[in-house]
mmCIF file of C-alpha atoms in Angstrom:
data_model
loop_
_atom_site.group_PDB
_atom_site.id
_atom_site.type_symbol
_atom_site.label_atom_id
_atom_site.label_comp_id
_atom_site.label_asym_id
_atom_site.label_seq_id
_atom_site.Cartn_x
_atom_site.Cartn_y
_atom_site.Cartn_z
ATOM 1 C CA UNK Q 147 88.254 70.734 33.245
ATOM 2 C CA UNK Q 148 90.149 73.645 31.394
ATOM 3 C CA UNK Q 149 92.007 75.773 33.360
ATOM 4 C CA UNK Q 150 90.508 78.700 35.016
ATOM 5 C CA UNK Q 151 90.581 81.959 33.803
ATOM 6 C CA UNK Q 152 92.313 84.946 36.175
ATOM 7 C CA UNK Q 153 89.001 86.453 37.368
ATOM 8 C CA UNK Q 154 87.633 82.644 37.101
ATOM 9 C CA UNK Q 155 88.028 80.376 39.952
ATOM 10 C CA UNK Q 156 85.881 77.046 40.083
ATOM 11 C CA UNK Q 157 85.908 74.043 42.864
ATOM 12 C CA UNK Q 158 85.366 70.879 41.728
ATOM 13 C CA UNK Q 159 82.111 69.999 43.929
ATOM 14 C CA UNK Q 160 80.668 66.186 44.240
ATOM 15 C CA UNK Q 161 77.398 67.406 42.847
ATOM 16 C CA UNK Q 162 77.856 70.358 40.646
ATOM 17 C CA UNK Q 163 80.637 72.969 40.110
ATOM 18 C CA UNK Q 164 80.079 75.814 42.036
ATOM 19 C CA UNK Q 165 81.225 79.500 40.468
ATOM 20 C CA UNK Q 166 83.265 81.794 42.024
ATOM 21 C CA UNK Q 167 84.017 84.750 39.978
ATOM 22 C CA UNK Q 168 85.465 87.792 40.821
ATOM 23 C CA UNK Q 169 87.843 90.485 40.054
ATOM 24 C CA UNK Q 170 90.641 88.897 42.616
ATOM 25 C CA UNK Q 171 91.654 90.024 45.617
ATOM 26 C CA UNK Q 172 95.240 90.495 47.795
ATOM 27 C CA UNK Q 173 95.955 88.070 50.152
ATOM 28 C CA UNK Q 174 96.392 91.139 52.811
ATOM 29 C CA UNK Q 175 93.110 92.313 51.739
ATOM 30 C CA UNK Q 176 91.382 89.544 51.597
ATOM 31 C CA UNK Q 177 92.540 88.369 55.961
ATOM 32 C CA UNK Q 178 92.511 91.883 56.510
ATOM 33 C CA UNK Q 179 88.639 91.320 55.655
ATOM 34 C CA UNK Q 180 88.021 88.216 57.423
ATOM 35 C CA UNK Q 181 89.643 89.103 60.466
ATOM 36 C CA UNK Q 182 87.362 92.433 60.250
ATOM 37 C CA UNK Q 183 84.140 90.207 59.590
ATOM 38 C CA UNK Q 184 85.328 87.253 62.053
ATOM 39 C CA UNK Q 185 85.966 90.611 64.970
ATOM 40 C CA UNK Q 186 82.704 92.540 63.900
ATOM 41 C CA UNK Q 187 80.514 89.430 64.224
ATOM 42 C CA UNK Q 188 80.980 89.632 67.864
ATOM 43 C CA UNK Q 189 81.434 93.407 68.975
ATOM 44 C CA UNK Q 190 78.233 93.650 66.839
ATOM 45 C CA UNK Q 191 76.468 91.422 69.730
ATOM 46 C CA UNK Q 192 77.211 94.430 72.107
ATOM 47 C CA UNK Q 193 76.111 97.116 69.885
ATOM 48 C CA UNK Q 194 72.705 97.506 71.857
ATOM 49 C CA UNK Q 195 74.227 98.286 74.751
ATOM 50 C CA UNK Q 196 77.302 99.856 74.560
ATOM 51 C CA UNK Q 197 76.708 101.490 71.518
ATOM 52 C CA UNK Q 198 72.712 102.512 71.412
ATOM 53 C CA UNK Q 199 73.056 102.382 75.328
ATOM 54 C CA UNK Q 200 69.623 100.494 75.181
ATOM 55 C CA UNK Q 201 68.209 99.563 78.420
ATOM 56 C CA UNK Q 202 69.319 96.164 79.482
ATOM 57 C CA UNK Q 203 67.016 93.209 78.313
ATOM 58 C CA UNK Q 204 64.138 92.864 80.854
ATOM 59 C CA UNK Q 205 64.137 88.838 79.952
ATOM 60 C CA UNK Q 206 66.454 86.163 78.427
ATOM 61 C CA UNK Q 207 64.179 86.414 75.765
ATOM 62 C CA UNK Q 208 64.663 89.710 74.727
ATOM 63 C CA UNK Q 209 67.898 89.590 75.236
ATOM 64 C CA UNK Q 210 68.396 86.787 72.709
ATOM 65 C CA UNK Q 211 65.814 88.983 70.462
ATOM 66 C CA UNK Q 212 68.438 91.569 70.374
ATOM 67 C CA UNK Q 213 71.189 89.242 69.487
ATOM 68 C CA UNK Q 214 69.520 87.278 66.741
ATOM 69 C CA UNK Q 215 69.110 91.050 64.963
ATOM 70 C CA UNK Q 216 72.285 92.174 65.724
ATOM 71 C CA UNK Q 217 73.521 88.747 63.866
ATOM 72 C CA UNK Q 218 71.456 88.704 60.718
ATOM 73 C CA UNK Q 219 72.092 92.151 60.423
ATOM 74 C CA UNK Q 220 76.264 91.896 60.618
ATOM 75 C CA UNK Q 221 75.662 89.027 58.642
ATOM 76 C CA UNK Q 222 73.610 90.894 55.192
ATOM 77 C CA UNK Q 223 76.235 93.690 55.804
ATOM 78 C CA UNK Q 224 79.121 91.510 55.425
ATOM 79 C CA UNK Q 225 77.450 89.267 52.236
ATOM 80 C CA UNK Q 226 77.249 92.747 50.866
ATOM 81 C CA UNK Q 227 81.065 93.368 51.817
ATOM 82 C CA UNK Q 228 82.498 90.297 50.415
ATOM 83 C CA UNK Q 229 80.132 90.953 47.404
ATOM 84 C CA UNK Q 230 81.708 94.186 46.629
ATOM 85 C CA UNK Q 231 85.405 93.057 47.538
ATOM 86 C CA UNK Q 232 85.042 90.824 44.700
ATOM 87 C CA UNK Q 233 82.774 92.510 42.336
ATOM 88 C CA UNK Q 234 79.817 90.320 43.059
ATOM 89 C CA UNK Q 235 76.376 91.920 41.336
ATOM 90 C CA UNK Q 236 77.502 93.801 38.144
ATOM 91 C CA UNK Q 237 75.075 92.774 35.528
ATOM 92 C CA UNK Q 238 74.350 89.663 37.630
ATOM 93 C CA UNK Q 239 71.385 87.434 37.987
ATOM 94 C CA UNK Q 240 69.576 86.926 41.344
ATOM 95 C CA UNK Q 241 70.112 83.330 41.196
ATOM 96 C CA UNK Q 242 74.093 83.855 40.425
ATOM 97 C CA UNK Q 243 74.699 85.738 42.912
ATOM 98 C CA UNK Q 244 72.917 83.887 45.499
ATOM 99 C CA UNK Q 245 74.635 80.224 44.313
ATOM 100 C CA UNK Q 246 78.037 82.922 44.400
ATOM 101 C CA UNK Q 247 77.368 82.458 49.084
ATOM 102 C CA UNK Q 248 76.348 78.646 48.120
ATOM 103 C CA UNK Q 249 72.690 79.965 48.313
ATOM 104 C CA UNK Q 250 71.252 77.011 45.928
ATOM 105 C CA UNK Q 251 68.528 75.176 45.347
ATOM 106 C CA UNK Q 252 69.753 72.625 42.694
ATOM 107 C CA UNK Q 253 70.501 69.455 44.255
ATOM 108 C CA UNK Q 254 69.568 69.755 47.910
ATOM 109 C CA UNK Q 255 68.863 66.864 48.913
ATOM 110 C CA UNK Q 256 71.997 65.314 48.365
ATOM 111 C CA UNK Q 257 74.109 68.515 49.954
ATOM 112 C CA UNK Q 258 71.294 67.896 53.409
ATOM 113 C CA UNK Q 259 71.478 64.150 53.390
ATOM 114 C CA UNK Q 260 75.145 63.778 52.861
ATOM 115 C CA UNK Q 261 76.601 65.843 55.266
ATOM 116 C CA UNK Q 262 73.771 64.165 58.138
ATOM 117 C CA UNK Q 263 74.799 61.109 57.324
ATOM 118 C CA UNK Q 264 78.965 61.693 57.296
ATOM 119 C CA UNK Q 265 77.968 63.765 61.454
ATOM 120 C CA UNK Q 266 75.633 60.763 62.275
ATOM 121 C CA UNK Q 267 78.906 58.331 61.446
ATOM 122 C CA UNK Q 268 81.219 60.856 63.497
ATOM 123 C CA UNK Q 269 78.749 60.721 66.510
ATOM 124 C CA UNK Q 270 77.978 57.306 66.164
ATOM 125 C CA UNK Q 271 79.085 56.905 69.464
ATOM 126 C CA UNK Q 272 77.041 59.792 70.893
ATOM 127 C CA UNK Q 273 74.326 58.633 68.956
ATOM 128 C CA UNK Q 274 73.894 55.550 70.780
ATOM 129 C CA UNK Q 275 74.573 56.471 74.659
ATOM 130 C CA UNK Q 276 71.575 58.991 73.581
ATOM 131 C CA UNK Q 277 69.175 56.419 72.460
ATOM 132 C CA UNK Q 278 70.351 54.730 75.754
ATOM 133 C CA UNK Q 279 69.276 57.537 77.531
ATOM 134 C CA UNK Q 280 65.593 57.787 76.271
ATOM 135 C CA UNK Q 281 65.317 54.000 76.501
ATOM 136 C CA UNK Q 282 66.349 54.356 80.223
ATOM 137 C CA UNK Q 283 64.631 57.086 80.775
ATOM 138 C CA UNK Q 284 60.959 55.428 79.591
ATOM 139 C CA UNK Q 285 61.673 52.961 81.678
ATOM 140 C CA UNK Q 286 61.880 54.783 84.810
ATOM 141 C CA UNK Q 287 58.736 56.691 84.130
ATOM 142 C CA UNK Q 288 56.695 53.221 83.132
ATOM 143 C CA UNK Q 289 58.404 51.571 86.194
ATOM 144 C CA UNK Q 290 56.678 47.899 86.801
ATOM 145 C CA UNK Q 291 54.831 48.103 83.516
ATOM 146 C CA UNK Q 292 57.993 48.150 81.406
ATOM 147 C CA UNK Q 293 58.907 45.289 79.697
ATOM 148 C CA UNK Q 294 62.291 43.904 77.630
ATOM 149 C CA UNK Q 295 61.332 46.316 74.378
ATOM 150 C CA UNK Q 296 61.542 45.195 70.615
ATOM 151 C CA UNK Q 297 63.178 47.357 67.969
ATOM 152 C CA UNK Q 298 59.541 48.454 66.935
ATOM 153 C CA UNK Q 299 59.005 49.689 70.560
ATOM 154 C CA UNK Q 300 62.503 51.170 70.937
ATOM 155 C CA UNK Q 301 61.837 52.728 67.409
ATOM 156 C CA UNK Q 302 58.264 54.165 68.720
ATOM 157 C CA UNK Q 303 59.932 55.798 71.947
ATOM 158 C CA UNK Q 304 63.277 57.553 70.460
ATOM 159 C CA UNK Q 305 60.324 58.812 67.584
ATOM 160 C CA UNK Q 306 57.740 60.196 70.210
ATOM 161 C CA UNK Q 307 60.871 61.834 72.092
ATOM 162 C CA UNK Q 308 61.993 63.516 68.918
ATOM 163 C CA UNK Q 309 58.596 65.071 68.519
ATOM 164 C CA UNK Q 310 58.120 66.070 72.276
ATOM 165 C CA UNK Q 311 61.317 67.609 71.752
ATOM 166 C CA UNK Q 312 60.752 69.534 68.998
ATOM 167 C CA UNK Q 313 57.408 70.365 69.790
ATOM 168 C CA UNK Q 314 59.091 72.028 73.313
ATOM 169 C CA UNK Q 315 62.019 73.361 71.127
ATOM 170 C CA UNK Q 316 59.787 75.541 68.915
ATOM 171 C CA UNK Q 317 59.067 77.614 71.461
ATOM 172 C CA UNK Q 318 62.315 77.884 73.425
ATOM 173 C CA UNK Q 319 64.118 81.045 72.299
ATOM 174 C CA UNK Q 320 67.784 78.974 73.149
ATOM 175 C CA UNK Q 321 67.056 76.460 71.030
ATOM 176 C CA UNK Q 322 65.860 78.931 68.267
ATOM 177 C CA UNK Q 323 69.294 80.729 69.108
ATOM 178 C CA UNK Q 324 71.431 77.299 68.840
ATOM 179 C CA UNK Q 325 69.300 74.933 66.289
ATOM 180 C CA UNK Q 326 68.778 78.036 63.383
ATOM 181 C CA UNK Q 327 70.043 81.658 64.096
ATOM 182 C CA UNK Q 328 73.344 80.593 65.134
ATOM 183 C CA UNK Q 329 74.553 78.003 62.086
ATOM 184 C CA UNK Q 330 72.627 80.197 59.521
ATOM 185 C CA UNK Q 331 74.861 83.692 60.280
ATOM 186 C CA UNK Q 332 77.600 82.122 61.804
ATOM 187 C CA UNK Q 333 78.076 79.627 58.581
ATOM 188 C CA UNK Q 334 77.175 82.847 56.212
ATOM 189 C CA UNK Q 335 79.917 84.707 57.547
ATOM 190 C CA UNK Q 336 82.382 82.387 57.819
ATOM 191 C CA UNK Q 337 82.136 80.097 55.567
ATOM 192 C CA UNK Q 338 79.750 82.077 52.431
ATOM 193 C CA UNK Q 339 81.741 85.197 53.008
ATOM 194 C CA UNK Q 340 85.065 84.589 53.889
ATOM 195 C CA UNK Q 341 86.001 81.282 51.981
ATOM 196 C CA UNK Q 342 85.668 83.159 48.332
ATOM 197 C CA UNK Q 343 87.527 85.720 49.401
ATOM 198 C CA UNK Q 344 90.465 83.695 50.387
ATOM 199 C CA UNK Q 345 90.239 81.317 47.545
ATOM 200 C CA UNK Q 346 90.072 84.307 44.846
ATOM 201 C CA UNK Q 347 93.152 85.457 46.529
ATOM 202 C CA UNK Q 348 95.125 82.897 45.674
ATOM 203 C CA UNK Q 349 95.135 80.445 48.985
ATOM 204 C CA UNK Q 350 95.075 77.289 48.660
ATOM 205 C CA UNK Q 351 92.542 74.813 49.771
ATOM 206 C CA UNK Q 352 93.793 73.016 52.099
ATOM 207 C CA UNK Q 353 95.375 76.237 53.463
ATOM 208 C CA UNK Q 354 91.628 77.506 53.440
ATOM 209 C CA UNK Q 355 90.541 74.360 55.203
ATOM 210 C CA UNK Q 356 93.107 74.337 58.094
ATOM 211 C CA UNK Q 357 94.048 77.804 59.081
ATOM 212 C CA UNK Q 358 90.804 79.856 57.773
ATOM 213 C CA UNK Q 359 88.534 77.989 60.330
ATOM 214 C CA UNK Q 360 90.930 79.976 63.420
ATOM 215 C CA UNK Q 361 88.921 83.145 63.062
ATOM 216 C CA UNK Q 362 85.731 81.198 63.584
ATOM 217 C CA UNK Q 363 87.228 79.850 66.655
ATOM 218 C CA UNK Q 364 88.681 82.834 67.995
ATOM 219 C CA UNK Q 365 85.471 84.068 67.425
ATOM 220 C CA UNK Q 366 84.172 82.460 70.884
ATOM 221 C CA UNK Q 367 86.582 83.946 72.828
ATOM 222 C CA UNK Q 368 83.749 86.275 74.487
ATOM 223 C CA UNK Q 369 82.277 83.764 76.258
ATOM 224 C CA UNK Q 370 85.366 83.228 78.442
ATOM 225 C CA UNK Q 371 84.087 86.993 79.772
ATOM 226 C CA UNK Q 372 80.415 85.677 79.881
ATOM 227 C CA UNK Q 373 81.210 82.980 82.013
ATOM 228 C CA UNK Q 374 84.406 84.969 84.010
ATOM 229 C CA UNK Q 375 81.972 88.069 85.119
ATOM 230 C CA UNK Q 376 78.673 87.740 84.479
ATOM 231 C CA UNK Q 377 78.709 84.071 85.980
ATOM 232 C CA UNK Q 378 81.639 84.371 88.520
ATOM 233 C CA UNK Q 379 83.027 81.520 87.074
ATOM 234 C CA UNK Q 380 86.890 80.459 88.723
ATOM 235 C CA UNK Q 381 89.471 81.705 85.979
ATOM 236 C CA UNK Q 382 91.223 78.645 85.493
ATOM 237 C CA UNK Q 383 87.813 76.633 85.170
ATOM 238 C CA UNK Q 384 86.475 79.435 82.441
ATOM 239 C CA UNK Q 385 90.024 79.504 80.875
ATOM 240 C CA UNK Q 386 89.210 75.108 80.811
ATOM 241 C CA UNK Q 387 85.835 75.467 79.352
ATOM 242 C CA UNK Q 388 86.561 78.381 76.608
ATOM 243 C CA UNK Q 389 90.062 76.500 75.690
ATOM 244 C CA UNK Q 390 88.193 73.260 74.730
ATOM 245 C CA UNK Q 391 85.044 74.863 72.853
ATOM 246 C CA UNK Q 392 88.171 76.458 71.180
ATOM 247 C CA UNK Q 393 89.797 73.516 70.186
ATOM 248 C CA UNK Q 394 86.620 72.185 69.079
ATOM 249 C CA UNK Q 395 84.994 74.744 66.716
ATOM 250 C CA UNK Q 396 88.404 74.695 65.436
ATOM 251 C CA UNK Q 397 88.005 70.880 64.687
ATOM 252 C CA UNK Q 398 84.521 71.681 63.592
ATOM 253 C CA UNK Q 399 85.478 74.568 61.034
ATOM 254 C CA UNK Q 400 88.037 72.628 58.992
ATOM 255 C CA UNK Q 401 84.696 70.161 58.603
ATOM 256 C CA UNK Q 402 82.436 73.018 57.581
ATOM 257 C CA UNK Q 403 85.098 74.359 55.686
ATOM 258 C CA UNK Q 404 85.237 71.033 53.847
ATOM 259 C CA UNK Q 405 81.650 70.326 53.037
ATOM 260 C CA UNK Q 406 81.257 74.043 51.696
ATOM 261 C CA UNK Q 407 84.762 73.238 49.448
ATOM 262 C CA UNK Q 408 83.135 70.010 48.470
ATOM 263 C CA UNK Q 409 79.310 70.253 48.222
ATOM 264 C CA UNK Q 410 79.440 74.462 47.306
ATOM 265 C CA UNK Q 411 76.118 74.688 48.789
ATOM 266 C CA UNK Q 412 75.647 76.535 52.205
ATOM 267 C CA UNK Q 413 73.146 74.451 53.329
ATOM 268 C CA UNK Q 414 75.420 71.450 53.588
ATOM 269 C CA UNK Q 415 77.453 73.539 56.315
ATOM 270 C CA UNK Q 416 74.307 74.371 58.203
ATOM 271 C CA UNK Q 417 73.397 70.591 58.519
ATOM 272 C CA UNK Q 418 76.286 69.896 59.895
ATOM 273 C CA UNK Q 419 76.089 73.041 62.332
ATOM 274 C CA UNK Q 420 72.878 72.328 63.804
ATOM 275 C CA UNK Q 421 74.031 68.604 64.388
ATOM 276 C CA UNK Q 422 76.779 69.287 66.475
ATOM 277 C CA UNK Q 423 74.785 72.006 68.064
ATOM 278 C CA UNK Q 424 72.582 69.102 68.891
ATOM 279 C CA UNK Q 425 75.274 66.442 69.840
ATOM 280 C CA UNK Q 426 77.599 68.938 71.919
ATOM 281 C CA UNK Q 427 80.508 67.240 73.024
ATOM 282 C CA UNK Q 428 80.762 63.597 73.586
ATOM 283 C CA UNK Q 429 80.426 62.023 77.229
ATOM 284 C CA UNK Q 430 82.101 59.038 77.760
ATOM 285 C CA UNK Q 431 80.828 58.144 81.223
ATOM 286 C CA UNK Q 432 77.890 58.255 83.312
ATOM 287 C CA UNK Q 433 76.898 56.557 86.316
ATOM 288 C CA UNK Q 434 73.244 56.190 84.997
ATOM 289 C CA UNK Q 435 74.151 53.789 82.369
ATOM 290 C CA UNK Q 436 76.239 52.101 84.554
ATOM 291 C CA UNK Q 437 78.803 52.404 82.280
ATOM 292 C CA UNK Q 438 77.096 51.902 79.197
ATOM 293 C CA UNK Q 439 79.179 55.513 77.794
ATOM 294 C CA UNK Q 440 82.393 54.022 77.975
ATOM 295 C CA UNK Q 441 81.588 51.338 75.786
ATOM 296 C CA UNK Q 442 80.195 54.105 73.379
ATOM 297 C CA UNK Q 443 82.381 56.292 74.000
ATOM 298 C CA UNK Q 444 84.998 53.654 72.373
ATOM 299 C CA UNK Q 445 82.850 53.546 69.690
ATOM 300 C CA UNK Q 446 82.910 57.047 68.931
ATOM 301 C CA UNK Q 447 86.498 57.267 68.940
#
């Protein structure tokens, strides 16, 4: 590939080169910017309240209501930021500037089906001590009429839990919070919005990849003050509990970070979100597979 012009930069994607063009940006400005997006995204969350001094939410509902707004919101305003930062929209098509946040429609398939299948390997492990779960579970509800299954029967259980559990997830407002609001805005911001910015400022990938992904984890530092006042949590077990979702969106950025490098389509980042979302963090022992995790949890590792 010829080299790229000044205002030109290009990554090499596994599908289909993805454009970034722009009229280049200073490093200062450009971290400057992402700390400013990676900050707003959560003192946004509190705008209702402290700001509009809105009634507190009657419900959890409403509550979450709020939030999701206050998210997609922050998250058009800063598209439109980074947009402008690097000149994003003069004399542009639609479809340009949408494929300029990875907003694509060419080759989806491959930029959803990759990315589930490269989480599925990573939680292989969880994967399994899950299926062992709903197996166990039937079981217990079938009592004496449960019999040694087949594959075909194992197969028909893990796909009627599935659907019972999406069926119940459609109308849970947490789930709608975790499973779509959540990896669409969080993934826009951080990875649509911030990664061209650094890259058309002259960072380097693997720079991008391994130190970017901080803001997204420092990010979640609020919920150490969720779960400190609101939930009278102990300080040393809230300081436990925020440090390791810490270290683990951190983890969990440089891989988003990655498949947006790699694939240049957002979606492939959003996969990945809403599987982790799904997976959480792996267990690797329970007393109600009498011990099954560990052997998993090996696996997994």
């Amino acid at each position: 590939m010829a080299a790229a012009a000044p205002d030109e930069l290009r990554i090499t994607a596994s599908f289909q080169e993805m454009p970034v063009v722009g009229v280049g940006v200073s490093p200062p400005v450009a971290v400057a910017a992402c700390m400013v997006m990676a900050l707003g995204y959560v003192l946004v969350l509190y705008v209702p309240t402290a700001v509009l001094r809105l009634s507190p939410p009657a419900s959890l509902e409403s509550f979450l209501i709020r939030r999701f707004i206050c998210a997609l919101v922050f998250s058009a305003i800063s598209a439109l930021a980074s947009a402008a930062l690097l000149g994003v929209g003069r004399d542009m098509d639609i479809s340009v500037m949408l494929s300029f946040f990875g907003i694509r429609k060419d080759h989806m398939w491959q930029a959803v089906v990759f990315p589930l299948l490269l989480a599925s390997l990573l939680y292989a492990g969880s994967l399994a001590s899950k299926l062992l779960l709903v197996v166990y579970a039937r079981r217990e509800r079938e009592g004496n009429s449960w019999r040694k299954p087949g594959l075909c029967k194992i197969f028909s259980v893990v796909v009627r839990s599935l659907l019972e559990n999406a069926l119940a997830s459609a109308h849970n407002v947490v789930a709608w919070r975790n499973y779509v609001v959540a990896p669409f805005t969080e993934e826009l911001v951080f990875r649509a919005c911030m990664i061209p910015l650094l890259l058309c400022s002259g960072f380097r990938i693997q720079t991008i990849i391994f130190i970017g992904p901080v803001s997204f984890s420092l990010a979640h530092l609020n919920h150490f003050m969720e779960l400190y006042y609101p939930k009278r949590r102990n300080f040393l077990k809230a300081c436990s509990i925020v440090g390791i979702q810490l270290g683990y969106t951190v983890v969990f950025g440089w891989y988003a970070s990655f498949l947006f490098l790699r694939t240049g389509n957002l979606i492939s980042a959003v996969v990945a979100h809403i599987v982790c979302n799904v997976m959480g963090l792996p267990i690797v022992l329970s007393p109600r597979t009498r011990g099954m995790y560990l052997k998993v949890g090996v696996l997994w590792l």
